[in-house]
Short mmCIF file of C-alpha atoms and ligand atoms in Angstrom, two decimals:
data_model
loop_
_atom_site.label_atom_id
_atom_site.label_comp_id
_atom_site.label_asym_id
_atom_site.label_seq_id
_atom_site.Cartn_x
_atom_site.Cartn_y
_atom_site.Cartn_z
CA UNK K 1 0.00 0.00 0.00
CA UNK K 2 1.21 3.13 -0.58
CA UNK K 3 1.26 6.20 1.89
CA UNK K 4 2.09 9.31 0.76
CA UNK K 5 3.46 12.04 3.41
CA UNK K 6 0.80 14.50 2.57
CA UNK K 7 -1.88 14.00 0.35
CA UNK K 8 -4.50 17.16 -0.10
CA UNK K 9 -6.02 16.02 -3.71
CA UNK K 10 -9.00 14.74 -2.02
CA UNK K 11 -9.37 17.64 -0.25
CA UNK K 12 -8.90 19.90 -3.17
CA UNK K 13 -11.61 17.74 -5.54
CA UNK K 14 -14.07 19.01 -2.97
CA UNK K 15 -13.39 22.19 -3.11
CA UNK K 16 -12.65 22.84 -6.52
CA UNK K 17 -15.41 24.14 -7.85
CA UNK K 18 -15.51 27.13 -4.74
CA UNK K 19 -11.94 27.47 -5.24
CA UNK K 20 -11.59 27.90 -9.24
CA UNK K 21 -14.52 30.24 -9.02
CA UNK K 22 -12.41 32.66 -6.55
CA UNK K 23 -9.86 32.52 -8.47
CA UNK K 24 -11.89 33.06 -11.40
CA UNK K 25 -13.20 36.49 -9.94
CA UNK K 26 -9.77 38.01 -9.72
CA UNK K 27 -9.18 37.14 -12.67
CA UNK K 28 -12.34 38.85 -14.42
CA UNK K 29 -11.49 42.08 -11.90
CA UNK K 30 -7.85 42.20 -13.47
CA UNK K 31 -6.97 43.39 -9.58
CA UNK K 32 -4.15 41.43 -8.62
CA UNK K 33 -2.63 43.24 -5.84
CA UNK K 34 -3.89 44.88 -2.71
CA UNK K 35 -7.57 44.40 -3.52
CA UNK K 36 -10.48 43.45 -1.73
CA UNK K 37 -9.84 39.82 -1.56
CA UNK K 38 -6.65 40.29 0.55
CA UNK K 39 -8.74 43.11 2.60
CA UNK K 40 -11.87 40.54 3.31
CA UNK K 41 -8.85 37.85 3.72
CA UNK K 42 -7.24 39.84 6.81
CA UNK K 43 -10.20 40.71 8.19
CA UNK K 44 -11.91 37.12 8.34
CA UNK K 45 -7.72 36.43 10.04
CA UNK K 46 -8.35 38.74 12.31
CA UNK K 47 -11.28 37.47 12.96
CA UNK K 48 -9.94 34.16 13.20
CA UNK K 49 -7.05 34.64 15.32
CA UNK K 50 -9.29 37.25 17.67
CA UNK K 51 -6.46 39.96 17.27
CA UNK K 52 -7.29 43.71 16.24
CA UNK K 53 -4.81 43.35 13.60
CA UNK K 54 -3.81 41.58 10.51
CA UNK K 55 -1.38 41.89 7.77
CA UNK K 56 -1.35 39.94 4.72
CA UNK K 57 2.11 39.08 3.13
CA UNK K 58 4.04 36.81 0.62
CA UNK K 59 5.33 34.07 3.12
CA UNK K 60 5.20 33.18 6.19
CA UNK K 61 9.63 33.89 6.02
CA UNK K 62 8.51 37.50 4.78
CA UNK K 63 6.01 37.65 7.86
CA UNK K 64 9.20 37.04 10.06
CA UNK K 65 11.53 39.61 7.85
CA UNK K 66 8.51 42.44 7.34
CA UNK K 67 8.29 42.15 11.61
CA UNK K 68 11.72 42.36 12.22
CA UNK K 69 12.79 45.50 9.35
CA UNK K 70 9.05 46.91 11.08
CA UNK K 71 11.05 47.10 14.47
CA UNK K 72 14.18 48.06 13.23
CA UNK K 73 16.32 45.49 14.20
CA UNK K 74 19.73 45.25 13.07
CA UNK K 75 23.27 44.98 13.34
CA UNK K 76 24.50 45.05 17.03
CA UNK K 77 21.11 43.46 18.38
CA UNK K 78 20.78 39.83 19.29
CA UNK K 79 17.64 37.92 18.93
CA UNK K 80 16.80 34.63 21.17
CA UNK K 81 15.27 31.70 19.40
CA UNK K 82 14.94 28.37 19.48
CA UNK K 83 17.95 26.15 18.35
CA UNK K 84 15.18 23.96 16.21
CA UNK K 85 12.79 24.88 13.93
CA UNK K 86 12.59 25.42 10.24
CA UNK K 87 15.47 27.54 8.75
CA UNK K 88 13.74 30.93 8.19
CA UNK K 89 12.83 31.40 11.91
CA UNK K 90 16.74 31.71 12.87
CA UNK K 91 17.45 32.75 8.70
CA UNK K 92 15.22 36.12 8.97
CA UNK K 93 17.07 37.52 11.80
CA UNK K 94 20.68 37.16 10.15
CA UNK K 95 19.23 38.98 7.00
CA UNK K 96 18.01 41.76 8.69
CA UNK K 97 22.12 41.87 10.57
CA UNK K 98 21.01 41.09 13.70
CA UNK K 99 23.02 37.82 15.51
CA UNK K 100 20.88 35.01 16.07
CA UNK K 101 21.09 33.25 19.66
CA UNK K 102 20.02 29.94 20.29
CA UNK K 103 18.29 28.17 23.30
CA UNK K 104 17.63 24.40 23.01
CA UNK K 105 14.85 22.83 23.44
CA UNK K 106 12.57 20.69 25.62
CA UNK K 107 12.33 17.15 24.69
CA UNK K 108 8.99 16.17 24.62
CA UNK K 109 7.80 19.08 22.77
CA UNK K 110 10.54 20.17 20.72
CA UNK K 111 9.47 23.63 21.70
CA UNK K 112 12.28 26.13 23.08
CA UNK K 113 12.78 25.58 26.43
CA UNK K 114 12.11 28.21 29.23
CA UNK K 115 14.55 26.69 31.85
CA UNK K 116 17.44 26.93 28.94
CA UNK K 117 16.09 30.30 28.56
CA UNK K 118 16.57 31.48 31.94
CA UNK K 119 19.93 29.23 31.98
CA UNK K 120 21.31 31.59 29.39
CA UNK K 121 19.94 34.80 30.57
CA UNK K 122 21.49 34.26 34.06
CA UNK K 123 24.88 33.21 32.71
CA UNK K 124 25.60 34.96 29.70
CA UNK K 125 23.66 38.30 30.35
CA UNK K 126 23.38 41.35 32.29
CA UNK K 127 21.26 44.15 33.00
CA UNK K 128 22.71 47.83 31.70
CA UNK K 129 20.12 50.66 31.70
CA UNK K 130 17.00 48.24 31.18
CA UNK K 131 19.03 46.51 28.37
CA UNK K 132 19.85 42.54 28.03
CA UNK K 133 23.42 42.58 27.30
CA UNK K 134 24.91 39.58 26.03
CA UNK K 135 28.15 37.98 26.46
CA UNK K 136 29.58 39.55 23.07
CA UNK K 137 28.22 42.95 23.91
CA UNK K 138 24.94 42.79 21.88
CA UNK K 139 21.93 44.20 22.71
CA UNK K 140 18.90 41.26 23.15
CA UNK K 141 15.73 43.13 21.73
CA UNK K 142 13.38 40.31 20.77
CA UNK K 143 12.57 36.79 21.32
CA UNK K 144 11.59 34.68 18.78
CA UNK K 145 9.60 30.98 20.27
CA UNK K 146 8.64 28.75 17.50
CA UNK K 147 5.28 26.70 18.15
CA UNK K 148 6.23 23.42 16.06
CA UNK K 149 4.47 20.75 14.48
CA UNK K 150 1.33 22.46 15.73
CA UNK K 151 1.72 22.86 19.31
CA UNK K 152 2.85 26.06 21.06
CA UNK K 153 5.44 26.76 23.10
CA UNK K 154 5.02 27.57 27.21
CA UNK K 155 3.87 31.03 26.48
CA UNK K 156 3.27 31.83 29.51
CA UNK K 157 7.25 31.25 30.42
CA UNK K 158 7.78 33.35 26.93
CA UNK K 159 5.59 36.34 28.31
CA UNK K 160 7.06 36.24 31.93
CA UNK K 161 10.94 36.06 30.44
CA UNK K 162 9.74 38.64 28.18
CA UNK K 163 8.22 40.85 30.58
CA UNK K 164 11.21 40.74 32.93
CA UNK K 165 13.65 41.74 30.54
CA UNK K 166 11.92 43.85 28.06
CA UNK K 167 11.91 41.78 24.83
CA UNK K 168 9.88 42.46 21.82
CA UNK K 169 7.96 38.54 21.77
CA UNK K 170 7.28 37.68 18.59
CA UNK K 171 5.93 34.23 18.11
CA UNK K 172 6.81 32.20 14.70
CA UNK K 173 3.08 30.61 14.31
CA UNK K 174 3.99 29.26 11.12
CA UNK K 175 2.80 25.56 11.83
CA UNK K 176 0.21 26.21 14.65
CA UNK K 177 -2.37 28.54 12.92
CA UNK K 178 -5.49 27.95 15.58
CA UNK K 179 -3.69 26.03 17.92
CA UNK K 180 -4.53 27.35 21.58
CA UNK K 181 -2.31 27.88 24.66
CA UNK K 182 -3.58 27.89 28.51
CA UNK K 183 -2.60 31.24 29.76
CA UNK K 184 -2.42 31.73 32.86
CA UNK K 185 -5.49 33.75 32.71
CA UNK K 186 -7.30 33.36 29.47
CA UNK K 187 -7.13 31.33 26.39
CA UNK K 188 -4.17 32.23 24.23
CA UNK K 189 -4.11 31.33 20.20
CA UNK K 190 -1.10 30.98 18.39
CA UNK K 191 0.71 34.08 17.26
CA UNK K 192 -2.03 36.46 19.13
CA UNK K 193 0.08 36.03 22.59
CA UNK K 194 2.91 38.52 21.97
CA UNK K 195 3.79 41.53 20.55
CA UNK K 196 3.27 39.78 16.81
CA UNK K 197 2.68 36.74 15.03
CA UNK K 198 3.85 35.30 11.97
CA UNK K 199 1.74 32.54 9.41
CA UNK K 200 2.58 30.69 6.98
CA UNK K 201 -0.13 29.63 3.88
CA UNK K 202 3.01 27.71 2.46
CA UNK K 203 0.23 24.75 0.15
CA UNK K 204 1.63 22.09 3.44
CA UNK K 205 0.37 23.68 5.83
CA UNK K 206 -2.54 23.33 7.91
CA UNK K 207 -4.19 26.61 6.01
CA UNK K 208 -2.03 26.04 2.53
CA UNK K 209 -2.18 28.14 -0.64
CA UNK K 210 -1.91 27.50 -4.17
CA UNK K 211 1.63 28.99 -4.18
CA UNK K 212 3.29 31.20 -1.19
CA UNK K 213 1.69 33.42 1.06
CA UNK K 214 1.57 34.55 4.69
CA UNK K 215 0.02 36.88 7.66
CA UNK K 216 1.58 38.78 10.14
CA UNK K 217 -1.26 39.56 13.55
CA UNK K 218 -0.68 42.44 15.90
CA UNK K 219 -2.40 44.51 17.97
CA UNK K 220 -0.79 47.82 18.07
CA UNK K 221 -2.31 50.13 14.90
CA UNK K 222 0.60 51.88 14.13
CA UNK K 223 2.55 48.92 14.46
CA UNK K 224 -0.10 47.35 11.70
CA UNK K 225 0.06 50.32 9.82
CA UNK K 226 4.44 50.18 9.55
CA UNK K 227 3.80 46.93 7.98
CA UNK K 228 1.79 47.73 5.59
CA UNK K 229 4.13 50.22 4.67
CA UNK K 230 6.95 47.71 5.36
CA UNK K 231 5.47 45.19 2.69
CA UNK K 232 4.84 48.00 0.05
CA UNK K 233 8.68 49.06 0.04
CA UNK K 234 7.94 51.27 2.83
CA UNK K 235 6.28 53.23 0.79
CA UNK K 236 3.92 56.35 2.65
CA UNK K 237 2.10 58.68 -0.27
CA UNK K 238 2.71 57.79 -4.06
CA UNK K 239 6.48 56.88 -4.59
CA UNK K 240 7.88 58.18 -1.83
CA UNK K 241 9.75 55.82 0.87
CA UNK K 242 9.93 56.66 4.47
CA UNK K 243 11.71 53.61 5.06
CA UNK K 244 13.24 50.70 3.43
CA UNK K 245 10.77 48.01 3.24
CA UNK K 246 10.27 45.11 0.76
CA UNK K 247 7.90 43.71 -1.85
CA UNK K 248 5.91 41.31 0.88
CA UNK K 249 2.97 41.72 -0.57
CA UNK K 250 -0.13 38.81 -0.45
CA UNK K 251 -1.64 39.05 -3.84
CA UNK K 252 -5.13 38.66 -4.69
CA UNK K 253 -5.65 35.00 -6.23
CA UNK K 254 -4.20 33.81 -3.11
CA UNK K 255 -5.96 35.36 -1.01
CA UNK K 256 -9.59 34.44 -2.66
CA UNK K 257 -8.77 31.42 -2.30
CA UNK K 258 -7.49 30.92 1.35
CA UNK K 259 -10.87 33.20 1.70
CA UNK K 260 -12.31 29.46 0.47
CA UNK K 261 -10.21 27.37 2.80
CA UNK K 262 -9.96 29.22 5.93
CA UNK K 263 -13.79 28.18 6.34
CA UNK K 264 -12.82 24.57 6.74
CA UNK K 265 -9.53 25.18 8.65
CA UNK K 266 -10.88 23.98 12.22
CA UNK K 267 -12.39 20.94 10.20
CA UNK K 268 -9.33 19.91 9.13
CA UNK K 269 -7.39 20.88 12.27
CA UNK K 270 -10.16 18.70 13.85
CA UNK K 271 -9.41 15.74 11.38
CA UNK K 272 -6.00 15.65 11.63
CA UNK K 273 -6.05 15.53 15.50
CA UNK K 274 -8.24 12.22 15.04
CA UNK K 275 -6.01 11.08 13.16
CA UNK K 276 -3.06 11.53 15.39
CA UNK K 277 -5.17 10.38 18.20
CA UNK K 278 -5.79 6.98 15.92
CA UNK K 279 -2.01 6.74 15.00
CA UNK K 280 -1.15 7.14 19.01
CA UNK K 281 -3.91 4.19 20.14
CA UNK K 282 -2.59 2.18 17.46
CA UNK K 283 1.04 2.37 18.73
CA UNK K 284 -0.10 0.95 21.85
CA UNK K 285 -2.07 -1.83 20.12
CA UNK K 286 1.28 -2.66 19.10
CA UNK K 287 2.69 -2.06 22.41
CA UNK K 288 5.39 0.48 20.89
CA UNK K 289 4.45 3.06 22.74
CA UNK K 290 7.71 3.45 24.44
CA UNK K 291 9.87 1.49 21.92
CA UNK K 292 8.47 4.58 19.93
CA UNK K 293 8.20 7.83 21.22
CA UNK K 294 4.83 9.26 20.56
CA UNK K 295 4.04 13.42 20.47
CA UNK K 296 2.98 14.86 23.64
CA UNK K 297 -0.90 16.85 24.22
CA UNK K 298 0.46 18.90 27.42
CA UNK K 299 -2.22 20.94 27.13
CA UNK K 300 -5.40 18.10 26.32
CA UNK K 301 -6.68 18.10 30.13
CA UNK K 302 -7.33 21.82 29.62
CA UNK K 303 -10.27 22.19 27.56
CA UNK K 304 -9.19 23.90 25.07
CA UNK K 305 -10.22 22.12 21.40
CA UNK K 306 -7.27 23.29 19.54
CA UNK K 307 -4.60 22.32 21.95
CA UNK K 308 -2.93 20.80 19.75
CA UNK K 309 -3.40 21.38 15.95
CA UNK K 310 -0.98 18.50 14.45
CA UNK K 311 0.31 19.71 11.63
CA UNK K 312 2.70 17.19 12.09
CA UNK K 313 2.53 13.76 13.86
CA UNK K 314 6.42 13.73 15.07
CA UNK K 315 7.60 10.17 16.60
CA UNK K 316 10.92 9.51 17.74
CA UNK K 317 13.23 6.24 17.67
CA UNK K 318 17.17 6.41 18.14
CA UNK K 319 17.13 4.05 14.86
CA UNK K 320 15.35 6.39 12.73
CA UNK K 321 17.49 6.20 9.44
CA UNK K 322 17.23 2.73 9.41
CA UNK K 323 12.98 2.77 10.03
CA UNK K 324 12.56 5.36 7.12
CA UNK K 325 14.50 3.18 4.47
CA UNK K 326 12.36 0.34 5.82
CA UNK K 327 8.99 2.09 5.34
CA UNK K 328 10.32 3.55 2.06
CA UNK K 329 10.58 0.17 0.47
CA UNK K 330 7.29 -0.46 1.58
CA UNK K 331 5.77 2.89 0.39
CA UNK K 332 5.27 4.70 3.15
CA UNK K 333 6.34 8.49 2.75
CA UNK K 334 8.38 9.96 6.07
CA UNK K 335 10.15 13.14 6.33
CA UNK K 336 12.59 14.45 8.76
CA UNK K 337 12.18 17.56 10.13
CA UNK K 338 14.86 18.79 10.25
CA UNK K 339 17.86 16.60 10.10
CA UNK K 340 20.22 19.66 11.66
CA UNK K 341 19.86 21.96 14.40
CA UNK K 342 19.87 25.40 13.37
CA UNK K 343 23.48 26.03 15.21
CA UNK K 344 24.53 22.84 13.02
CA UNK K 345 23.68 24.56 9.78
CA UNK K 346 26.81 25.73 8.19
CA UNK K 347 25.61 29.31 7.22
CA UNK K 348 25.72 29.61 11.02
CA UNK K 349 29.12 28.79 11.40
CA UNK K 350 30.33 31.82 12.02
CA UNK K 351 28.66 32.17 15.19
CA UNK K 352 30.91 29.23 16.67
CA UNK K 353 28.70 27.06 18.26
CA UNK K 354 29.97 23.81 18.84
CA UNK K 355 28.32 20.11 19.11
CA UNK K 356 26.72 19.35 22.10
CA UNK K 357 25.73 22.89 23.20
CA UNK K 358 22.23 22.52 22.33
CA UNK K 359 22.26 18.53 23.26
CA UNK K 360 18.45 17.79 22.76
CA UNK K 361 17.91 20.12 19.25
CA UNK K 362 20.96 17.75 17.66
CA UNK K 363 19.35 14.53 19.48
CA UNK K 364 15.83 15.41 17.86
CA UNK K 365 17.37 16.00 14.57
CA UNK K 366 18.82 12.60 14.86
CA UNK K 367 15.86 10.97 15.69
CA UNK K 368 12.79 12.72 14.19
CA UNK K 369 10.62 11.48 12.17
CA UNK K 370 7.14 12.61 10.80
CA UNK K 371 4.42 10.00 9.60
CA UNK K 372 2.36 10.48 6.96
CA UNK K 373 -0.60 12.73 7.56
CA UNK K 374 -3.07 14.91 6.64
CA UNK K 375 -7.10 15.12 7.48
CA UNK K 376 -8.60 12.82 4.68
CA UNK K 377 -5.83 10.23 5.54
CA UNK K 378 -7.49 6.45 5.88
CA UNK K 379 -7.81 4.72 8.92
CA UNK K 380 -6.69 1.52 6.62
CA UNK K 381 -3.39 3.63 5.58
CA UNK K 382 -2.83 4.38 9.46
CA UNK K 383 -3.02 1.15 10.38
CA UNK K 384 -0.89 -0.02 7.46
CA UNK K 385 2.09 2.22 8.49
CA UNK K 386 1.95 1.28 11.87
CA UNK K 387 1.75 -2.19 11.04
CA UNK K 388 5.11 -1.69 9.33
CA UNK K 389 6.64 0.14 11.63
CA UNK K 390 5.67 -2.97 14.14
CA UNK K 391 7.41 -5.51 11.94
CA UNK K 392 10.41 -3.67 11.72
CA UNK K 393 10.74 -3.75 15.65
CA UNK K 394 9.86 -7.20 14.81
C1 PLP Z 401 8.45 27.29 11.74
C2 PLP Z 401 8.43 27.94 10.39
N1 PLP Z 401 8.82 29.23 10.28
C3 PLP Z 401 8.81 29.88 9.11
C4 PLP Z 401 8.38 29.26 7.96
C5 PLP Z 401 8.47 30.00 6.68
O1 PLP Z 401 7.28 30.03 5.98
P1 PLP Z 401 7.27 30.10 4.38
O2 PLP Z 401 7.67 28.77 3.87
O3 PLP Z 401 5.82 30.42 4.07
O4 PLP Z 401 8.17 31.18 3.97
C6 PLP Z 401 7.93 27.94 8.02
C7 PLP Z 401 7.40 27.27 6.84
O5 PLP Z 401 7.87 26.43 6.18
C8 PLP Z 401 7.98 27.25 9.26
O6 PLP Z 401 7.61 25.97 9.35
#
């Protein structure tokens, strides 16, 4: 039988009639760029996300970049962030000059850890007129958590570090659009909890488009209003640039059609945690579950639906090379993400980490691996892979 990673034809045929006739519109309105759809598409994000503010833009890297050239960040300013994640989390902050730091992560959740946080802080840092100085003289202005696979990080740790030492918190909510957080007083949503949060629509992800596109949430105004100006070349009246910006911009047959999809986003959310639920019951059938490590719901007792939002079931096994070639020759689709820690990538080099100084990042890159799935996945295909996955533990 063959599994494939992600599989979103089916969902697609449903919609395609809906989606070609969005589409369609913009194309009969010949207004491709900064038109209605993209204004009905932030609002209905806002919406969405319950923050004041929304900003459509071309990625969810550009969401990162447009919030950090926004702020002003730059050369002599440090910016903490998780030592695993995607590349464009850690990559953004090195483009706009600022140094990247890294924190590792927790285990279990592969979510930057607040104790390593605080770890760092304490040794490495010091207070000098309300700035976080940093062992190479660099000014810490932001922090930079990553909720991954669609689970977010301890953001109440995130705010309280942030709080204490006067960081800009901007959350990377690239993979957890939805997913929900127990505050310690209210219930947070992904990249609604700080100062900003960034999306990606990249086609994968929970809320994909047809091509690239992302969000940026906020609730200051003015802070909404730089980056609109920020994505538009920082551009103020006709042709004339207050500030450099770029060309971020969200255009309109993307965003008539995530108008389509964002409808069905909790459906799918919904679907997918099933099927995670399914692939976690059927480990145990199997009696892997520790042979296996399974993904953690540290927030399922809580009440909150979303706690979780899978948008990537995430298992661990220290033989995980070997398990992938064996499901590959029996058809099963795996992907790691992501075989290096960011410190371990060698554009980051320069900054002289060395192995072992974020010892659970490199251990999860060694021994990640993501199954196959995706809301319309089978039951029969679940079973199937885990099936496999039982022989080869044989
Ligand atoms: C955690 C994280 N950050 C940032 C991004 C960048 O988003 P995009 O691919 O839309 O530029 C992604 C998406 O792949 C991601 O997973």
């Amino acid at each position: 039988m063959r599994v494939r990673l992600l599989d979103l034809s089916e969902q697609y045929r449903a919609l395609s009639e809906e989606i070609r006739a969005a589409a369609d519109e913009v194309l009969s309105s010949q207004r491709f760029i900064l038109g209605p759809k993209l204004a009905e598409f932030e609002k209905a994000m806002a919406s969405y996300c319950g923050s004041p503010h929304a900003v459509g833009v071309s990625s969810g890297t550009d969401a990162l970049l447009a919030v950090l050239m926004a702020l002003e960040i730059g050369l002599g300013d440090a910016v903490i962030t998780t030592a695993y994640s995607f590349f464009a989390t850690a990559g953004c902050i090195t483009r706009v000059g600022a140094t990247p730091v890294f924190v590792d992560i927790e285990p279990d959740t592969y979510n930057i850890s607040g104790k390593a946080l605080r770890r760092y802080i304490e040794k490495y840092c010091q207070t000098v007129e309300g700035k976080l100085i940093n062992e190479n003289r660099q000014t810490i202005v932001a922090l930079v958590p990553a909720h991954l696979f669609g689970l977010c990080c301890d953001m109440n740790e995130m705010l309280a570090i942030a709080g204490e030492h006067n960081l800009i918190l901007i959350e990377d909510a690239a993979q957890a659009i939805g997913a929900e957080f127990p505050l310690a007083n209210a219930r947070g949503k992904a990249g609604t909890m700080g100062d900003a949060g960034c999306f990606s629509f990249y086609p994968s992800k929970n809320l994909g488009a047809a091509g690239d596109a992302g969000l940026v949430v906020c609730r200051n105004e003015r802070f909404s209003e730089r980056l609109r100006q920020c994505r538009h070349h920082g551009m103020g009246a006709q042709y004339r640039h207050d500030f450099v910006g770029g060309n971020f911009r969200l255009d309109e047959i993307q965003a008539a059609i995530l108008n389509v999809k964002l409808q069905h986003l909790d459906s799918w959310s919904a679907r997918r945690r099933e099927a995670a639920n399914f692939y976690t019951k059927q480990f145990q059938r199997v009696r892997l579950e520790k042979t296996v490590r399974l993904p953690v719901e540290p927030y399922a007792q809580t009440g909150l639906t979303n706690h979780h939002i899978y948008h990537q079931y995430v298992v661990r096994t220290g033989r995980r090379d070997e398990l992938r070639q064996y499901l590959a020759e029996r058809e099963v689709e795996t992907a790691i993400y992501y075989p290096l820690a960011l410190h371990e990538q060698p554009c980051f080099e320069y900054l002289e980490y060395k192995g072992g100084d974020f010892p659970e990042a490199e251990q999860a890159a060694r021994e990640n691996l993501a199954l196959p799935l995706y809301p319309e996945i089978s039951r029969e295909a679940q079973e199937y892979v885990v099936n496999c996955i039982a022989q080869f533990f044989g």
